[in-house]
Amino acid sequence: MRRISRLTRVAVGVASLALAATACGGTSSDNNDSGGSKEDLGLAIAYDIGGKGDQSFNDAAFAGLTKAKDEFGYKTADVEPTEGETDADKEQRLSSLAKQGYNPVIGVGFAYGPAMEAVAAKYPDTTFGIVDSVVEGENVASLVFAEEQASYLAGVAAAKATETKVVGFVGGVDIPLIHKFQAGYEQGVKATDPEVRVIPQYLTQTAEEGGFSSPDKGKAAAEGQIEKKADVIYQAAGLSGQGVIEAAAKAKVWAIGVDSDQYKQEALGAYKDYILTSALKDVGGAVYALAKSVQDGKPLTGTQVFDLEVNGVGLSDANPKMAEVAGLTDAVAQAKEGIVDGSIEVKTE
């Protein structure tokens, strides 16, 4: 039977570390001592499509790795994906990390599901983690989030900020995970102002087509929505979201970021004045939580849920202009209270 746990927050502010930790490039490891024992090795993460430097999902995971490395003083590794890779490639990557002695080993993204199921069974003494998917296994922790709750708050903010009564949603890939973002956002918009119209759009049908890794696709989608009078656009599109934010800033309309607080990200600094807020998802906190549990000798397993109640998701208030939008701050606070106390039930599709 699947065991479901609800975590308390163990890593306040981890997501903000992504600002300092962001970098681009290939595989990296600080395991330069070939004579080190397997016990010397700590957390390893394998990135999702877009890799490190996406200013979003993967960078948040790297922030969690960085925090664990600094706190526990052990060796870590982070490995980039390859273009057009197969499940077999992912399986080989996870197996290599486990064989080297890294523990825990985390696959960042639902795409690691089939590979992790196979590899975890081969390495029962290693704790594995997967972000955004549920994989059965006695030594696997499934790190999942209530993205729809954060997206609901983003919808409330959008409905308060729009002047045209038209807002947009750009999803990277047309899959159930991103449907959660859309569902929560649309519900939040309509609950706040039923007269506001939402224009949804997905960039691709599959991740292999670049829906999460093509800023040009995100930019073109946003430009099309802006032509249809959208003056607030929420993106859940990974690296492609940078193009959405660029297009919004160029047109001087609002963008809403995702996963990390994109208002604070250096790479997006030129556009920050037009990033109204970001729907936060503490991937870094989840990564760190699993690493700490292994370090403490009490590895987490089963499904670990990060929701609004435990601050596993939320909404950023970093942009001071957010407070200048009439009624926005109070509406978001009321919505958050309703979700936490159960009076507001957020849809996932």
Short mmCIF file of N, CA, C and O in Angstrom, two decimals, residues 120-211:
data_model
loop_
_atom_site.label_atom_id
_atom_site.label_comp_id
_atom_site.label_asym_id
_atom_site.label_seq_id
_atom_site.Cartn_x
_atom_site.Cartn_y
_atom_site.Cartn_z
N ALA A 120 15.89 1.51 -8.55
CA ALA A 120 15.72 1.43 -7.09
C ALA A 120 15.71 -0.02 -6.62
O ALA A 120 16.23 -0.34 -5.54
N ALA A 121 15.12 -0.88 -7.42
CA ALA A 121 15.06 -2.30 -7.04
C ALA A 121 16.45 -2.94 -7.06
O ALA A 121 16.72 -3.89 -6.32
N LYS A 122 17.35 -2.42 -7.86
CA LYS A 122 18.70 -2.99 -7.97
C LYS A 122 19.63 -2.50 -6.87
O LYS A 122 20.67 -3.11 -6.60
N TYR A 123 19.28 -1.35 -6.26
CA TYR A 123 20.13 -0.76 -5.22
C TYR A 123 19.30 -0.51 -3.96
O TYR A 123 19.00 0.63 -3.61
N PRO A 124 18.93 -1.58 -3.26
CA PRO A 124 18.03 -1.44 -2.11
C PRO A 124 18.62 -0.66 -0.94
O PRO A 124 17.87 -0.18 -0.08
N ASP A 125 19.95 -0.52 -0.88
CA ASP A 125 20.58 0.21 0.22
C ASP A 125 20.71 1.70 -0.07
O ASP A 125 21.19 2.46 0.78
N THR A 126 20.32 2.11 -1.24
CA THR A 126 20.34 3.54 -1.62
C THR A 126 18.93 4.10 -1.55
O THR A 126 17.98 3.46 -1.98
N THR A 127 18.80 5.29 -1.00
CA THR A 127 17.51 5.98 -1.00
C THR A 127 17.40 6.81 -2.28
O THR A 127 18.32 7.57 -2.62
N PHE A 128 16.29 6.64 -2.98
CA PHE A 128 16.04 7.39 -4.21
C PHE A 128 14.90 8.36 -3.99
O PHE A 128 14.00 8.13 -3.17
N GLY A 129 14.92 9.44 -4.73
CA GLY A 129 13.82 10.40 -4.70
C GLY A 129 13.45 10.80 -6.11
O GLY A 129 14.30 10.84 -6.99
N ILE A 130 12.18 11.07 -6.32
CA ILE A 130 11.73 11.56 -7.62
C ILE A 130 10.79 12.73 -7.39
O ILE A 130 9.93 12.70 -6.51
N VAL A 131 11.01 13.78 -8.15
CA VAL A 131 10.20 15.00 -8.05
C VAL A 131 9.07 14.95 -9.08
O VAL A 131 9.29 14.64 -10.24
N ASP A 132 7.86 15.23 -8.60
CA ASP A 132 6.69 15.36 -9.48
C ASP A 132 6.14 14.05 -10.03
O ASP A 132 5.46 14.04 -11.06
N SER A 133 6.43 12.95 -9.37
CA SER A 133 5.86 11.69 -9.78
C SER A 133 5.84 10.74 -8.60
O SER A 133 6.56 10.95 -7.63
N VAL A 134 5.00 9.72 -8.69
CA VAL A 134 4.94 8.71 -7.64
C VAL A 134 5.48 7.39 -8.19
O VAL A 134 4.99 6.88 -9.19
N VAL A 135 6.51 6.89 -7.54
CA VAL A 135 7.12 5.62 -7.89
C VAL A 135 7.08 4.72 -6.67
O VAL A 135 7.53 5.11 -5.59
N GLU A 136 6.53 3.53 -6.83
CA GLU A 136 6.47 2.59 -5.72
C GLU A 136 7.83 1.95 -5.48
O GLU A 136 8.56 1.64 -6.41
N GLY A 137 8.16 1.78 -4.20
CA GLY A 137 9.43 1.15 -3.84
C GLY A 137 9.75 1.44 -2.40
O GLY A 137 9.54 2.55 -1.92
N GLU A 138 10.26 0.44 -1.69
CA GLU A 138 10.54 0.60 -0.28
C GLU A 138 11.63 1.63 -0.01
O GLU A 138 11.70 2.17 1.10
N ASN A 139 12.47 1.89 -0.98
CA ASN A 139 13.57 2.85 -0.81
C ASN A 139 13.40 4.09 -1.68
O ASN A 139 14.37 4.77 -2.02
N VAL A 140 12.14 4.41 -2.05
CA VAL A 140 11.86 5.57 -2.91
C VAL A 140 10.96 6.57 -2.20
O VAL A 140 9.93 6.19 -1.62
N ALA A 141 11.35 7.83 -2.25
CA ALA A 141 10.51 8.92 -1.76
C ALA A 141 9.99 9.70 -2.96
O ALA A 141 10.77 10.19 -3.78
N SER A 142 8.68 9.78 -3.07
CA SER A 142 8.05 10.53 -4.16
C SER A 142 7.72 11.93 -3.65
O SER A 142 6.90 12.09 -2.75
N LEU A 143 8.38 12.93 -4.21
CA LEU A 143 8.27 14.32 -3.75
C LEU A 143 7.29 15.05 -4.66
O LEU A 143 7.63 15.45 -5.77
N VAL A 144 6.05 15.22 -4.19
CA VAL A 144 5.01 15.81 -5.03
C VAL A 144 4.47 17.09 -4.38
O VAL A 144 4.56 17.27 -3.16
N PHE A 145 3.88 17.93 -5.20
CA PHE A 145 3.48 19.27 -4.78
C PHE A 145 2.03 19.57 -5.15
O PHE A 145 1.52 19.03 -6.13
N ALA A 146 1.42 20.44 -4.38
CA ALA A 146 0.06 20.90 -4.69
C ALA A 146 0.18 22.15 -5.56
O ALA A 146 -0.16 23.27 -5.15
N GLU A 147 0.66 21.96 -6.79
CA GLU A 147 0.85 23.10 -7.71
C GLU A 147 -0.44 23.85 -7.95
O GLU A 147 -0.42 25.07 -8.19
N GLU A 148 -1.56 23.14 -7.92
CA GLU A 148 -2.84 23.78 -8.18
C GLU A 148 -3.17 24.84 -7.14
O GLU A 148 -3.83 25.84 -7.44
N GLN A 149 -2.68 24.65 -5.91
CA GLN A 149 -2.97 25.62 -4.85
C GLN A 149 -2.21 26.94 -5.08
O GLN A 149 -2.79 28.03 -4.97
N ALA A 150 -0.94 26.84 -5.39
CA ALA A 150 -0.17 28.04 -5.71
C ALA A 150 -0.73 28.72 -6.95
O ALA A 150 -0.78 29.96 -7.04
N SER A 151 -1.16 27.92 -7.91
CA SER A 151 -1.71 28.46 -9.15
C SER A 151 -3.04 29.18 -8.90
O SER A 151 -3.36 30.17 -9.57
N TYR A 152 -3.82 28.67 -7.95
CA TYR A 152 -5.07 29.35 -7.58
C TYR A 152 -4.75 30.76 -7.09
O TYR A 152 -5.41 31.73 -7.49
N LEU A 153 -3.73 30.87 -6.23
CA LEU A 153 -3.34 32.20 -5.74
C LEU A 153 -2.86 33.09 -6.88
O LEU A 153 -3.14 34.30 -6.90
N ALA A 154 -2.15 32.48 -7.84
CA ALA A 154 -1.71 33.25 -9.01
C ALA A 154 -2.91 33.75 -9.80
O ALA A 154 -2.91 34.87 -10.34
N GLY A 155 -3.96 32.92 -9.87
CA GLY A 155 -5.19 33.32 -10.57
C GLY A 155 -5.89 34.47 -9.88
O GLY A 155 -6.41 35.39 -10.53
N VAL A 156 -5.89 34.44 -8.55
CA VAL A 156 -6.47 35.56 -7.78
C VAL A 156 -5.71 36.84 -8.11
O VAL A 156 -6.32 37.89 -8.36
N ALA A 157 -4.39 36.76 -8.08
CA ALA A 157 -3.57 37.94 -8.37
C ALA A 157 -3.81 38.45 -9.79
O ALA A 157 -3.92 39.66 -10.02
N ALA A 158 -3.91 37.53 -10.75
CA ALA A 158 -4.14 37.92 -12.14
C ALA A 158 -5.48 38.64 -12.30
O ALA A 158 -5.58 39.65 -13.00
N ALA A 159 -6.51 38.09 -11.66
CA ALA A 159 -7.84 38.69 -11.77
C ALA A 159 -7.88 40.09 -11.18
O ALA A 159 -8.62 40.96 -11.66
N LYS A 160 -7.11 40.31 -10.14
CA LYS A 160 -7.05 41.63 -9.52
C LYS A 160 -6.22 42.61 -10.34
O LYS A 160 -6.49 43.82 -10.34
N ALA A 161 -5.21 42.10 -11.04
CA ALA A 161 -4.29 42.98 -11.76
C ALA A 161 -4.74 43.33 -13.18
O ALA A 161 -4.35 44.37 -13.72
N THR A 162 -5.56 42.50 -13.80
CA THR A 162 -5.93 42.74 -15.19
C THR A 162 -6.80 43.98 -15.34
O THR A 162 -7.69 44.24 -14.54
N GLU A 163 -6.54 44.71 -16.39
CA GLU A 163 -7.37 45.87 -16.74
C GLU A 163 -8.20 45.59 -17.98
O GLU A 163 -9.22 46.24 -18.21
N THR A 164 -7.78 44.61 -18.76
CA THR A 164 -8.50 44.28 -20.00
C THR A 164 -9.54 43.19 -19.80
O THR A 164 -10.30 42.89 -20.71
N LYS A 165 -9.52 42.56 -18.63
CA LYS A 165 -10.40 41.42 -18.32
C LYS A 165 -10.05 40.20 -19.17
O LYS A 165 -10.88 39.32 -19.40
N VAL A 166 -8.79 40.14 -19.63
CA VAL A 166 -8.29 38.99 -20.37
C VAL A 166 -6.92 38.62 -19.81
O VAL A 166 -6.04 39.47 -19.71
N VAL A 167 -6.75 37.37 -19.43
CA VAL A 167 -5.46 36.90 -18.92
C VAL A 167 -5.08 35.62 -19.65
O VAL A 167 -5.93 34.94 -20.22
N GLY A 168 -3.79 35.31 -19.64
CA GLY A 168 -3.31 34.14 -20.38
C GLY A 168 -2.66 33.11 -19.48
O GLY A 168 -2.25 33.41 -18.36
N PHE A 169 -2.60 31.89 -20.01
CA PHE A 169 -1.85 30.81 -19.38
C PHE A 169 -1.04 30.10 -20.45
O PHE A 169 -1.59 29.71 -21.49
N VAL A 170 0.26 29.94 -20.22
CA VAL A 170 1.13 29.23 -21.16
C VAL A 170 1.72 28.03 -20.44
O VAL A 170 2.49 28.18 -19.48
N GLY A 171 1.34 26.83 -20.89
CA GLY A 171 1.89 25.60 -20.34
C GLY A 171 2.94 25.05 -21.28
O GLY A 171 2.79 25.11 -22.50
N GLY A 172 4.02 24.50 -20.72
CA GLY A 172 5.09 24.00 -21.57
C GLY A 172 4.68 22.81 -22.41
O GLY A 172 4.86 22.79 -23.62
N VAL A 173 4.11 21.79 -21.75
CA VAL A 173 3.72 20.56 -22.43
C VAL A 173 2.32 20.16 -21.97
O VAL A 173 1.98 20.30 -20.79
N ASP A 174 1.52 19.66 -22.88
CA ASP A 174 0.13 19.29 -22.59
C ASP A 174 0.07 17.94 -21.88
O ASP A 174 -0.20 16.91 -22.50
N ILE A 175 0.35 17.96 -20.58
CA ILE A 175 0.39 16.75 -19.76
C ILE A 175 -0.36 17.00 -18.45
O ILE A 175 -0.57 18.15 -18.05
N PRO A 176 -0.77 15.93 -17.75
CA PRO A 176 -1.54 16.10 -16.51
C PRO A 176 -0.88 17.00 -15.46
O PRO A 176 -1.58 17.75 -14.78
N LEU A 177 0.44 16.92 -15.32
CA LEU A 177 1.11 17.76 -14.34
C LEU A 177 0.85 19.24 -14.60
O LEU A 177 0.53 20.00 -13.69
N ILE A 178 0.96 19.68 -15.85
CA ILE A 178 0.76 21.08 -16.17
C ILE A 178 -0.73 21.43 -16.18
O ILE A 178 -1.10 22.58 -15.96
N HIS A 179 -1.58 20.44 -16.39
CA HIS A 179 -3.03 20.69 -16.28
C HIS A 179 -3.38 21.16 -14.87
O HIS A 179 -4.32 21.94 -14.69
N LYS A 180 -2.63 20.70 -13.87
CA LYS A 180 -2.87 21.13 -12.49
C LYS A 180 -2.65 22.63 -12.35
O LYS A 180 -3.41 23.33 -11.66
N PHE A 181 -1.60 23.13 -12.98
CA PHE A 181 -1.33 24.57 -12.94
C PHE A 181 -2.48 25.35 -13.59
O PHE A 181 -2.95 26.35 -13.04
N GLN A 182 -2.89 24.90 -14.76
CA GLN A 182 -3.97 25.58 -15.47
C GLN A 182 -5.27 25.54 -14.67
O GLN A 182 -5.97 26.56 -14.55
N ALA A 183 -5.61 24.37 -14.12
CA ALA A 183 -6.87 24.23 -13.40
C ALA A 183 -6.94 25.15 -12.20
O ALA A 183 -7.95 25.84 -11.97
N GLY A 184 -5.88 25.17 -11.41
CA GLY A 184 -5.87 26.04 -10.24
C GLY A 184 -5.93 27.51 -10.61
O GLY A 184 -6.64 28.30 -10.00
N TYR A 185 -5.18 27.87 -11.65
CA TYR A 185 -5.14 29.27 -12.10
C TYR A 185 -6.52 29.73 -12.57
O TYR A 185 -7.01 30.79 -12.14
N GLU A 186 -7.14 28.94 -13.43
CA GLU A 186 -8.45 29.33 -13.95
C GLU A 186 -9.49 29.41 -12.84
O GLU A 186 -10.33 30.32 -12.82
N GLN A 187 -9.42 28.50 -11.87
CA GLN A 187 -10.37 28.54 -10.77
C GLN A 187 -10.17 29.79 -9.93
O GLN A 187 -11.13 30.43 -9.51
N GLY A 188 -8.91 30.15 -9.68
CA GLY A 188 -8.63 31.35 -8.91
C GLY A 188 -9.08 32.61 -9.61
O GLY A 188 -9.62 33.53 -8.97
N VAL A 189 -8.88 32.65 -10.92
CA VAL A 189 -9.33 33.80 -11.70
C VAL A 189 -10.85 33.95 -11.61
O VAL A 189 -11.38 35.02 -11.28
N LYS A 190 -11.56 32.88 -11.91
CA LYS A 190 -13.03 32.93 -11.97
C LYS A 190 -13.66 33.17 -10.61
O LYS A 190 -14.70 33.82 -10.50
N ALA A 191 -13.05 32.64 -9.55
CA ALA A 191 -13.58 32.86 -8.21
C ALA A 191 -13.43 34.32 -7.78
O ALA A 191 -14.23 34.83 -6.99
N THR A 192 -12.44 34.98 -8.34
CA THR A 192 -12.17 36.37 -7.99
C THR A 192 -12.98 37.33 -8.85
O THR A 192 -13.52 38.32 -8.36
N ASP A 193 -13.08 37.02 -10.15
CA ASP A 193 -13.83 37.87 -11.07
C ASP A 193 -14.33 37.02 -12.23
O ASP A 193 -13.58 36.73 -13.17
N PRO A 194 -15.58 36.59 -12.18
CA PRO A 194 -16.13 35.71 -13.23
C PRO A 194 -16.12 36.32 -14.62
O PRO A 194 -16.25 35.60 -15.61
N GLU A 195 -15.96 37.64 -14.71
CA GLU A 195 -15.97 38.30 -16.01
C GLU A 195 -14.63 38.23 -16.74
O GLU A 195 -14.54 38.55 -17.92
N VAL A 196 -13.60 37.80 -16.05
CA VAL A 196 -12.28 37.73 -16.67
C VAL A 196 -12.17 36.46 -17.53
O VAL A 196 -12.52 35.37 -17.09
N ARG A 197 -11.69 36.63 -18.76
CA ARG A 197 -11.52 35.50 -19.68
C ARG A 197 -10.09 34.99 -19.61
O ARG A 197 -9.13 35.78 -19.58
N VAL A 198 -9.93 33.67 -19.58
CA VAL A 198 -8.61 33.05 -19.55
C VAL A 198 -8.32 32.40 -20.90
O VAL A 198 -9.12 31.62 -21.42
N ILE A 199 -7.17 32.73 -21.49
CA ILE A 199 -6.72 32.12 -22.73
C ILE A 199 -5.62 31.12 -22.41
O ILE A 199 -4.51 31.50 -22.05
N PRO A 200 -5.90 29.82 -22.50
CA PRO A 200 -4.85 28.82 -22.24
C PRO A 200 -4.16 28.38 -23.52
O PRO A 200 -4.77 28.34 -24.59
N GLN A 201 -2.89 28.06 -23.41
CA GLN A 201 -2.15 27.57 -24.58
C GLN A 201 -1.00 26.68 -24.12
O GLN A 201 -0.31 27.00 -23.16
N TYR A 202 -0.82 25.58 -24.84
CA TYR A 202 0.31 24.69 -24.58
C TYR A 202 1.28 24.77 -25.74
O TYR A 202 0.88 24.88 -26.89
N LEU A 203 2.57 24.71 -25.42
CA LEU A 203 3.58 24.89 -26.45
C LEU A 203 3.78 23.64 -27.29
O LEU A 203 3.97 23.73 -28.50
N THR A 204 3.77 22.47 -26.65
CA THR A 204 3.95 21.21 -27.39
C THR A 204 3.13 20.11 -26.73
O THR A 204 2.66 20.24 -25.61
N GLN A 205 3.00 19.01 -27.44
CA GLN A 205 2.30 17.85 -26.91
C GLN A 205 3.23 16.93 -26.12
O GLN A 205 2.78 16.19 -25.25
N THR A 206 4.51 16.97 -26.42
CA THR A 206 5.48 16.13 -25.72
C THR A 206 6.69 16.97 -25.31
O THR A 206 7.00 17.99 -25.95
N ALA A 207 7.37 16.51 -24.27
CA ALA A 207 8.55 17.23 -23.81
C ALA A 207 9.67 17.18 -24.85
O ALA A 207 10.47 18.12 -24.95
N GLU A 208 9.72 16.10 -25.62
CA GLU A 208 10.78 15.96 -26.63
C GLU A 208 10.71 17.04 -27.69
O GLU A 208 11.70 17.30 -28.37
N GLU A 209 9.55 17.67 -27.83
CA GLU A 209 9.40 18.74 -28.83
C GLU A 209 9.88 20.09 -28.32
O GLU A 209 9.82 21.08 -29.05
N GLY A 210 10.36 20.14 -27.09
CA GLY A 210 10.96 21.37 -26.59
C GLY A 210 10.04 22.28 -25.81
O GLY A 210 10.36 23.45 -25.59
N GLY A 211 8.90 21.77 -25.35
CA GLY A 211 7.96 22.62 -24.64
C GLY A 211 8.50 23.23 -23.37
O GLY A 211 8.10 24.34 -22.98
#
